[in-house]
Short mmCIF file of C-alpha atoms in Angstrom, two decimals:
data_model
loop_
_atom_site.label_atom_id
_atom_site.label_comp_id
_atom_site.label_asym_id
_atom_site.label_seq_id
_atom_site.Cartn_x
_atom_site.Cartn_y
_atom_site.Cartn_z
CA UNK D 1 4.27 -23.94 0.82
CA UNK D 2 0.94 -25.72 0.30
CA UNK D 3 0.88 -29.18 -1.56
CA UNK D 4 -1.31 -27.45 -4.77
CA UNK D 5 1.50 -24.59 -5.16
CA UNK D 6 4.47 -27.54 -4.96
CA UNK D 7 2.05 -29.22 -7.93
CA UNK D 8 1.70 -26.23 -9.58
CA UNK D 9 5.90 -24.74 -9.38
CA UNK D 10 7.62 -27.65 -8.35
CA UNK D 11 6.45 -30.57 -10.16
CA UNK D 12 5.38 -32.62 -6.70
CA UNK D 13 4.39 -36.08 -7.64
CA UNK D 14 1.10 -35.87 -6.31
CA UNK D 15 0.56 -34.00 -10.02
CA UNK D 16 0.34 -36.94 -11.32
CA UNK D 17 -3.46 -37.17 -9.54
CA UNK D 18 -4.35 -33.95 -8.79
CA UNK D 19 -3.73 -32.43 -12.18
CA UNK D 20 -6.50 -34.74 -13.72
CA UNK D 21 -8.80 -34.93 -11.82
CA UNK D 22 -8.76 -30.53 -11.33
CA UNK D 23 -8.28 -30.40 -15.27
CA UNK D 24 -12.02 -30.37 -15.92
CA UNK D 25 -12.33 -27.22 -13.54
CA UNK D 26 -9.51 -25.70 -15.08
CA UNK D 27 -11.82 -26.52 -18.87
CA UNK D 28 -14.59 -24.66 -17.30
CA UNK D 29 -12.56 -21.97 -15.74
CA UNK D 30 -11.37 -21.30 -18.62
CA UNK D 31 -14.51 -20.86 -21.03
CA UNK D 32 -15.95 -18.33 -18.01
CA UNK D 33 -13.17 -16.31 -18.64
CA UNK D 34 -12.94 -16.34 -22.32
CA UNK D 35 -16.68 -15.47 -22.90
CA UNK D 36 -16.34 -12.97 -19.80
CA UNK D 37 -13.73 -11.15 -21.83
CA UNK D 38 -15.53 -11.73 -25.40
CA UNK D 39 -18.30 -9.63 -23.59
CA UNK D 40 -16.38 -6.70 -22.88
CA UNK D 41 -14.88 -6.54 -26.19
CA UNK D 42 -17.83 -6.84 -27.91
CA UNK D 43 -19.61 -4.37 -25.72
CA UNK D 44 -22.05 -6.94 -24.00
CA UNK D 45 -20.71 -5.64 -21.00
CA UNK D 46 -19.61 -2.23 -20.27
CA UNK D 47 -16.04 -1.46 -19.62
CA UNK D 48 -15.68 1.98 -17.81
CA UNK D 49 -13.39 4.82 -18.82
CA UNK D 50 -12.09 6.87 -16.17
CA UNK D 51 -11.49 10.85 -16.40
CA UNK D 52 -7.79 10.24 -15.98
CA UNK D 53 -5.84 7.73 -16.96
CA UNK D 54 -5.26 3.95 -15.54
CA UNK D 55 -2.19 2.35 -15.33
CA UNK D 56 -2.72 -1.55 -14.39
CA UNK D 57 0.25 -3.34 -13.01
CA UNK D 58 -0.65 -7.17 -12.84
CA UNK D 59 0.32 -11.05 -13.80
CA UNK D 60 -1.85 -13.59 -15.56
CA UNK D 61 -1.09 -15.85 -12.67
CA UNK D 62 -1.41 -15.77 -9.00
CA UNK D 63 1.39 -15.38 -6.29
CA UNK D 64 4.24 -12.80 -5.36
CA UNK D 65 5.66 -11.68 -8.83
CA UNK D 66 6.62 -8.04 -7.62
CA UNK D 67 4.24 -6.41 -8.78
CA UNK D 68 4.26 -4.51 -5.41
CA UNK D 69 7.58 -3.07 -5.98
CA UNK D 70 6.79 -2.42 -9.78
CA UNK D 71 3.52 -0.32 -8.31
CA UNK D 72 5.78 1.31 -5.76
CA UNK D 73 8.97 2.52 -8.48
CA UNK D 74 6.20 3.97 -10.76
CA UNK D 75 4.68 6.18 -8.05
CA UNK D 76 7.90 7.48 -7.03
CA UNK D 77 8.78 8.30 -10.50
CA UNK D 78 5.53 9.70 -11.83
CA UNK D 79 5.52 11.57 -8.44
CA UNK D 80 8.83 13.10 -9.23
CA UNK D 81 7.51 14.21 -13.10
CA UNK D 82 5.13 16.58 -10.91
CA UNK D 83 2.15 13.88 -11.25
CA UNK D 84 -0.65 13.53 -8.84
CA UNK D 85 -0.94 9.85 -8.54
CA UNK D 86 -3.65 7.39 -6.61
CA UNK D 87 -3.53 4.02 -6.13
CA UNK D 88 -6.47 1.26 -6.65
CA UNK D 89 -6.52 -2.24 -5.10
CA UNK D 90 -8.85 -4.76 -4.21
CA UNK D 91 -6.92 -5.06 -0.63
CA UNK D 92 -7.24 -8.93 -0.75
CA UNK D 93 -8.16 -10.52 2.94
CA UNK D 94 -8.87 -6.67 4.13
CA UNK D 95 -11.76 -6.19 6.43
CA UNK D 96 -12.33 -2.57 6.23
CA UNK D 97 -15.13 -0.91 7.70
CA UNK D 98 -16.96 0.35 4.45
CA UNK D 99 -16.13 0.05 1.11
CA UNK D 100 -14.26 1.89 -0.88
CA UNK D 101 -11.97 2.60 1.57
CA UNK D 102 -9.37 4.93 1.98
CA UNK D 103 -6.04 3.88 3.71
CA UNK D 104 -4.81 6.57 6.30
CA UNK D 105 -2.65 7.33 9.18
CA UNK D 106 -4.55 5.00 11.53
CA UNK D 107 -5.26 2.48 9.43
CA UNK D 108 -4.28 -1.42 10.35
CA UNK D 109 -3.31 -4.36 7.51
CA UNK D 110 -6.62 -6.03 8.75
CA UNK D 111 -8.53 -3.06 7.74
CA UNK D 112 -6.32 -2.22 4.60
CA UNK D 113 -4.41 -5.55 3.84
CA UNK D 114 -1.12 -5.39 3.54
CA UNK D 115 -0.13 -4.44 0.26
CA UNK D 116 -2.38 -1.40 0.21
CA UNK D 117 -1.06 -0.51 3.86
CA UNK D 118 2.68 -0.73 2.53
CA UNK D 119 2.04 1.34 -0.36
CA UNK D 120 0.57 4.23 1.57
CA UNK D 121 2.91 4.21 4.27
CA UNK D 122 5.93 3.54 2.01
CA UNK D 123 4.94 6.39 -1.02
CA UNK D 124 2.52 9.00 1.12
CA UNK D 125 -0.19 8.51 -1.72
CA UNK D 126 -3.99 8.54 -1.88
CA UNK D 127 -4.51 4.52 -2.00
CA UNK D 128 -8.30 3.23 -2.04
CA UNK D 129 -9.06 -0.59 -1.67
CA UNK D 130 -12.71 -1.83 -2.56
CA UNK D 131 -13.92 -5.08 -4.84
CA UNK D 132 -15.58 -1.89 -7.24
CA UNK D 133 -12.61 -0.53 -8.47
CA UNK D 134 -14.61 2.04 -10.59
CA UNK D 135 -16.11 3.51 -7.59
CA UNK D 136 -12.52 3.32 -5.88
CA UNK D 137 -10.85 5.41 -9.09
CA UNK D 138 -13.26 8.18 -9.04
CA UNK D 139 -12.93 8.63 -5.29
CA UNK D 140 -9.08 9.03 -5.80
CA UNK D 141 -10.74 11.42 -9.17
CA UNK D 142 -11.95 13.63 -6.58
CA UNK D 143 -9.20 14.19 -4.62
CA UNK D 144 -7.49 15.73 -7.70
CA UNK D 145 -5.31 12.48 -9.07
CA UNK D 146 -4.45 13.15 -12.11
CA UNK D 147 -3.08 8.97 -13.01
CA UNK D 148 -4.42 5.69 -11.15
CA UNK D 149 -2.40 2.84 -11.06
CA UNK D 150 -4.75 -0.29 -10.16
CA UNK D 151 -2.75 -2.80 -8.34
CA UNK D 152 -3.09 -6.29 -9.66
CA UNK D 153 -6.14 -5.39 -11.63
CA UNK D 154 -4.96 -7.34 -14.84
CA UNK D 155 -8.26 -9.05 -15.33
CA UNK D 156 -10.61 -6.57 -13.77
CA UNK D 157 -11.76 -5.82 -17.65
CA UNK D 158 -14.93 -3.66 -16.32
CA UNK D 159 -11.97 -0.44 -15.62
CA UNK D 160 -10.72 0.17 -18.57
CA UNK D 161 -6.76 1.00 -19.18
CA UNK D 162 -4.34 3.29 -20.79
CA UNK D 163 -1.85 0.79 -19.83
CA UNK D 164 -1.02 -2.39 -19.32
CA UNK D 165 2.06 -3.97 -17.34
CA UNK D 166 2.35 -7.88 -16.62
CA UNK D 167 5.18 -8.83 -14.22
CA UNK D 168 6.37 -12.12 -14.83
CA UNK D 169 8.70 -13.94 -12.05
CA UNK D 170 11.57 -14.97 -13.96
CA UNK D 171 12.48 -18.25 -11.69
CA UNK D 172 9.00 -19.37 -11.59
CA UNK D 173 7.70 -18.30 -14.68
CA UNK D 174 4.05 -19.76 -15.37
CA UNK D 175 4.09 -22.43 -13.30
CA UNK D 176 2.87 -25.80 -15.22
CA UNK D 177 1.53 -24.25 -17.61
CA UNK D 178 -2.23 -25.12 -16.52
CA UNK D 179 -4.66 -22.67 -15.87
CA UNK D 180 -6.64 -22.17 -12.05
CA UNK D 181 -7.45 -24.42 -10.70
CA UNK D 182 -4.89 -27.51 -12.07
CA UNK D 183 -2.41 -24.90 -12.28
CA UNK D 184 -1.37 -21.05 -10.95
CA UNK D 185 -2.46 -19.39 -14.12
CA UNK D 186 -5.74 -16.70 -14.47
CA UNK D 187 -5.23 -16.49 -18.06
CA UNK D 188 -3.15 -18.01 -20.86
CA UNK D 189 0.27 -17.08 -21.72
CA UNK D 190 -0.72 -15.65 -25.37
CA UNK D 191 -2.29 -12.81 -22.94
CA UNK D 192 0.74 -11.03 -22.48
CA UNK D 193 1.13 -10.30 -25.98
CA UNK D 194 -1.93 -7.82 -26.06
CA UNK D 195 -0.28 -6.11 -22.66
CA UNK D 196 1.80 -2.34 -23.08
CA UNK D 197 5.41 -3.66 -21.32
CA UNK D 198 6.54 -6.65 -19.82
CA UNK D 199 8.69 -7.03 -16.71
CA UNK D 200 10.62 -10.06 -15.54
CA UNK D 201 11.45 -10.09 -12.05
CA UNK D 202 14.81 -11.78 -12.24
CA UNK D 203 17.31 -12.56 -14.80
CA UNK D 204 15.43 -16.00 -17.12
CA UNK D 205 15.61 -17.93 -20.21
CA UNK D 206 12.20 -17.02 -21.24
CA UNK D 207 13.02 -13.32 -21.78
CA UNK D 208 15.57 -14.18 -24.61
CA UNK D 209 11.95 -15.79 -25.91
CA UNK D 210 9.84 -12.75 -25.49
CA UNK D 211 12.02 -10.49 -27.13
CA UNK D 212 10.14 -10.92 -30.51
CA UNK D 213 7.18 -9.12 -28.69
CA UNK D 214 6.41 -5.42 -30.14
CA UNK D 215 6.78 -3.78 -26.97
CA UNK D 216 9.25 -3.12 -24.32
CA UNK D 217 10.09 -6.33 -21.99
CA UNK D 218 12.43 -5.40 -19.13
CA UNK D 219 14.21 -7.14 -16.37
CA UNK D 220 13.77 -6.26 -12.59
CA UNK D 221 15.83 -7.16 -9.54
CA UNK D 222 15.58 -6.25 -5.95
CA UNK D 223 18.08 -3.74 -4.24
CA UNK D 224 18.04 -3.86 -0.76
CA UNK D 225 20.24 -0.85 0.96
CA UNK D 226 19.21 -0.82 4.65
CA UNK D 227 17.09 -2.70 7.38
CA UNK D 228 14.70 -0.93 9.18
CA UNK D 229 13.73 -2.17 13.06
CA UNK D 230 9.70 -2.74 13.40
CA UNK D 231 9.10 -1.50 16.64
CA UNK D 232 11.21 2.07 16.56
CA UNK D 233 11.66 2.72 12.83
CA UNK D 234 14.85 3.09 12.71
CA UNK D 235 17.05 3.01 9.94
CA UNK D 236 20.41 0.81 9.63
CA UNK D 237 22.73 0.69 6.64
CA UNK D 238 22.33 -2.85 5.37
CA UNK D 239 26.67 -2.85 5.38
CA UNK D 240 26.52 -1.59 9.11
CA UNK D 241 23.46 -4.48 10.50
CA UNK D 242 25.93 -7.09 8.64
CA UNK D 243 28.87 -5.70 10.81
CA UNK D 244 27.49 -6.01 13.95
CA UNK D 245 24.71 -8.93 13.41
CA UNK D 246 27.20 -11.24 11.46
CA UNK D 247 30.27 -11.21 12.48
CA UNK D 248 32.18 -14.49 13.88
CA UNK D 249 29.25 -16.06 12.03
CA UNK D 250 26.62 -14.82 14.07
CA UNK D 251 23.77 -15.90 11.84
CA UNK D 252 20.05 -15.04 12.08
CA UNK D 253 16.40 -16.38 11.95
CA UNK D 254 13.76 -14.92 9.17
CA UNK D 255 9.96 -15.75 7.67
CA UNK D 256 8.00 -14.73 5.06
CA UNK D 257 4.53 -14.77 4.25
CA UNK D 258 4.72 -13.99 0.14
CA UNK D 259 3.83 -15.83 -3.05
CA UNK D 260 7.82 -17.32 -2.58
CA UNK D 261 9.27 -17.11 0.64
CA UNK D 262 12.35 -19.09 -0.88
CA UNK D 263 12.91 -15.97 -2.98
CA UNK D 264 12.80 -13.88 0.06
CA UNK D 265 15.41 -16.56 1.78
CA UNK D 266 17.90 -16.42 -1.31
CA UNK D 267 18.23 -12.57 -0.92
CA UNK D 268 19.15 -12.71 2.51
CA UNK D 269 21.78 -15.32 1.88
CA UNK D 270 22.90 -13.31 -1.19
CA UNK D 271 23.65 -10.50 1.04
CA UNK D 272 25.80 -12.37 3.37
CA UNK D 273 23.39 -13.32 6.09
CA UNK D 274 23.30 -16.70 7.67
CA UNK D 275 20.05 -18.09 8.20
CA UNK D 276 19.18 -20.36 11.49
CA UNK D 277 15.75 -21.06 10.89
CA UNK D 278 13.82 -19.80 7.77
CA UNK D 279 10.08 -20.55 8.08
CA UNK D 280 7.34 -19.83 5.02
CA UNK D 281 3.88 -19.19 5.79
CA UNK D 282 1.23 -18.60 2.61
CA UNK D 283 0.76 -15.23 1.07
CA UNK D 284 -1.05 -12.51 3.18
CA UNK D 285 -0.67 -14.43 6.04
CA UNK D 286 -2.60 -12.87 9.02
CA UNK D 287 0.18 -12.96 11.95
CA UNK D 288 -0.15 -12.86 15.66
CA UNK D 289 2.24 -13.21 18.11
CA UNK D 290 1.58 -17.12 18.21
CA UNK D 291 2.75 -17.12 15.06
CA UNK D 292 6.07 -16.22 15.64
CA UNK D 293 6.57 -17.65 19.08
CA UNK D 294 9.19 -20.26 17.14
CA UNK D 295 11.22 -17.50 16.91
CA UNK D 296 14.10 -17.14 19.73
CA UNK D 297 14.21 -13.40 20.75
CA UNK D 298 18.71 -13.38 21.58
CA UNK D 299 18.77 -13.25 17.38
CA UNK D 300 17.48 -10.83 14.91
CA UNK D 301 14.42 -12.24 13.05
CA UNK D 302 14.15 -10.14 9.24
CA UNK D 303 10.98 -9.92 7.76
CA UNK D 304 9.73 -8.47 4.25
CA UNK D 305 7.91 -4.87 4.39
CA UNK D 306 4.84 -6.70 3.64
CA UNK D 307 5.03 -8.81 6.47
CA UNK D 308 6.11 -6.36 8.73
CA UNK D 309 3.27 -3.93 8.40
CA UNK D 310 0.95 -7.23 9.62
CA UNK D 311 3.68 -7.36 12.93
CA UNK D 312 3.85 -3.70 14.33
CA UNK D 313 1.58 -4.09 17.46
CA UNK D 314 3.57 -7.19 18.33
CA UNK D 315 6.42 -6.25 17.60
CA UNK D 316 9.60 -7.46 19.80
CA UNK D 317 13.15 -5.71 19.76
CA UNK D 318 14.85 -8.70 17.27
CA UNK D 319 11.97 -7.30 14.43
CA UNK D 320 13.81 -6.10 11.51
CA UNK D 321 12.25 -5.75 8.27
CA UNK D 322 14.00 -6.14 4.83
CA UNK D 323 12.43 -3.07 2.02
CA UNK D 324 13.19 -3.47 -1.45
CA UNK D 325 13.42 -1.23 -4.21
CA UNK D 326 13.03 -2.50 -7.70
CA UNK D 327 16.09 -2.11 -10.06
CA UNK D 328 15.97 -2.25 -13.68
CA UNK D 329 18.97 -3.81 -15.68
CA UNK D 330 19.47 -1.25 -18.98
CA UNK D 331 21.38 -3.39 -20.88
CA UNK D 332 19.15 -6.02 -21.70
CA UNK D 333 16.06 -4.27 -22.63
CA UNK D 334 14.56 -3.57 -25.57
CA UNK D 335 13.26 -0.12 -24.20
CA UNK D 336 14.85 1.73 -21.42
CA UNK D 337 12.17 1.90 -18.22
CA UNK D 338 12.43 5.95 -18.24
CA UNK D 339 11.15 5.70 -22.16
CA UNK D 340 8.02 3.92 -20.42
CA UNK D 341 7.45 5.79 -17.80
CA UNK D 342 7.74 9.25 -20.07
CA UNK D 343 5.06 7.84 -22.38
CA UNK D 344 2.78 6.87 -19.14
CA UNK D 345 3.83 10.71 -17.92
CA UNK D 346 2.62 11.84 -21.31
CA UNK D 347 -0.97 10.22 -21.24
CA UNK D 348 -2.06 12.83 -18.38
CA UNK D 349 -1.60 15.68 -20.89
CA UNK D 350 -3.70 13.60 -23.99
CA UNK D 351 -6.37 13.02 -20.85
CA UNK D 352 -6.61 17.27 -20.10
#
């Protein structure tokens, strides 16, 4: 983890001097922003309506909050409800040929990124990456999707929205509470009050808080059934892999490259895996074979899907990858997630 993100989530002492003297960019940052937004809602700028409607799925700060795995249960469900759906993202650190650009069979996570790569290849979907989301929506318009969700397009205020979800990591919240760049937030907390449906990844304290909010706020986990080898494909019961890679305490080595690779680490442990060496990297890391040359090869090394989609061409026979579904807890909700996805079902008919 990087010395600014310890600052930011951990409360490193070094915030003691970089918090004040980044404060005055965080000042500025945020009057850009506010007067940014004041000109879309007073129409100074134009915000853009699409021909179908636009689910957004994002955070008001930066980092893994599982938003991925939000974007990836909503397209299985609104694909089940007979719904044509396309996926927008701005395919942070991609270097794609031409933009928009459409993900596809041969595409790589250096032309696609990574998240955009995993969606398509996990879901089967239409997904189109470009900075010019408007021009990305129509394109997925014209292939006959009938809902876009835009991935992490929260404060992309020039695409307008039907809908509005902010995922919130329930272990590391907001951070210190400071806005980019003295602290890990885009926009201020009061934000989420104007959003459609709140999700905390994790159980946390500061849902008993939100639960005065006029809209549904529901809590996420991660299930993880299986383990999936990166260079064949295949498919292992997650009970099975334990058998045979864990028994007489045979442990195992893992890395992430996410917005918390400590998250990533607890889940393994949580599932009964020992872990050798556990090694971080930051988020959308761009791996090569260098990279994970730490690694002995006698052991299994477990990855997250998003990492592993950055590993295929590399891949060695110890490459396992970890997918996770997300999992919604029903009890402590104040709306049930198939209430929200039935009202996001039902804006395709108001759109026709």
């Amino acid at each position: 983890m990087r010395l600014i993100e310890k600052v930011w989530f951990q409360g490193h002492p070094a915030k003691w001097l970089m918090v004040p003297l980044l404060l005055p960019l965080s000042l500025v940052f945020a009057l850009v922003s506010f007067f940014r937004r004041l000109a879309y809602q007073l129409g100074l700028l134009e915000q853009i309506n699409m021909s179908v409607p636009v689910v957004v799925v994002g955070n008001i700060g930066i980092g893994g909050n599982g938003k991925t795995p939000v974007t990836l249960y909503l397209v299985e469900k609104l694909l089940a409800q007979g719904i044509n759906v396309g996926v927008v993202s701005r395919g942070y650190g991609s270097k794609a040929p031409h933009y928009p650009y459409q993900v596809n069979a041969t595409s790589n996570a250096e032309q696609a990124g990574d998240e955009p790569l995993l969606i398509f290849q996990r879901c089967g979907v239409p997904v189109v990456i470009g900075a010019d989301r408007i021009t990305a929506c129509q394109r997925l318009i014209e292939q006959g999707c009938e809902l876009i969700i835009a991935d992490d397009g929260l404060q992309h205020y020039r695409l307008a929205r039907d809908f509005e979800f902010v995922v919130v990591d329930g272990k590391r919240l907001f951070g210190n509470g400071f806005l980019l760049p003295a602290g890990p937030l885009r926009e201020t907390k009061r934000r989420i009050k104007q959003a459609d449906c709140v999700i905390v990844n994790g159980e946390s304290v500061w849902q008993k808080q939100a639960l005065n909010l006029n809209f549904p706020v529901l809590t996420m986990g991660l299930k993880a059934t299986k383990v999936i080898h990166v260079k064949s494909g295949e498919s292992v019961e997650l009970s099975n892999f334990l058998a045979k890679n864990v028994a007489n305490d045979k442990s195992i080595n893992a890395f992430a490259g996410i917005g918390d690779p400590k998250r990533f680490f607890n889940t393994l442990e949580a599932l009964g895996f020992t872990l050798t060496l556990a090694k971080g990297f930051i988020d959308h890391q761009a791996f090569s074979a260098q990279d994970l040359q730490q690694f002995p090869n006698d052991i299994p090394l477990l990855m997250t899907e998003k990492d592993a989609v950055k590993c295929t061409d590399f891949a060695q026979d110890n490459y396992w990858y970890l997918p996770v579904d997300a999992a919604f807890s029903e009890n402590t909700v104040t709306e049930s997630i198939a209430a929200v996805i039935n009202s996001i079902a039902a804006l395709v008919s108001k759109h026709n």
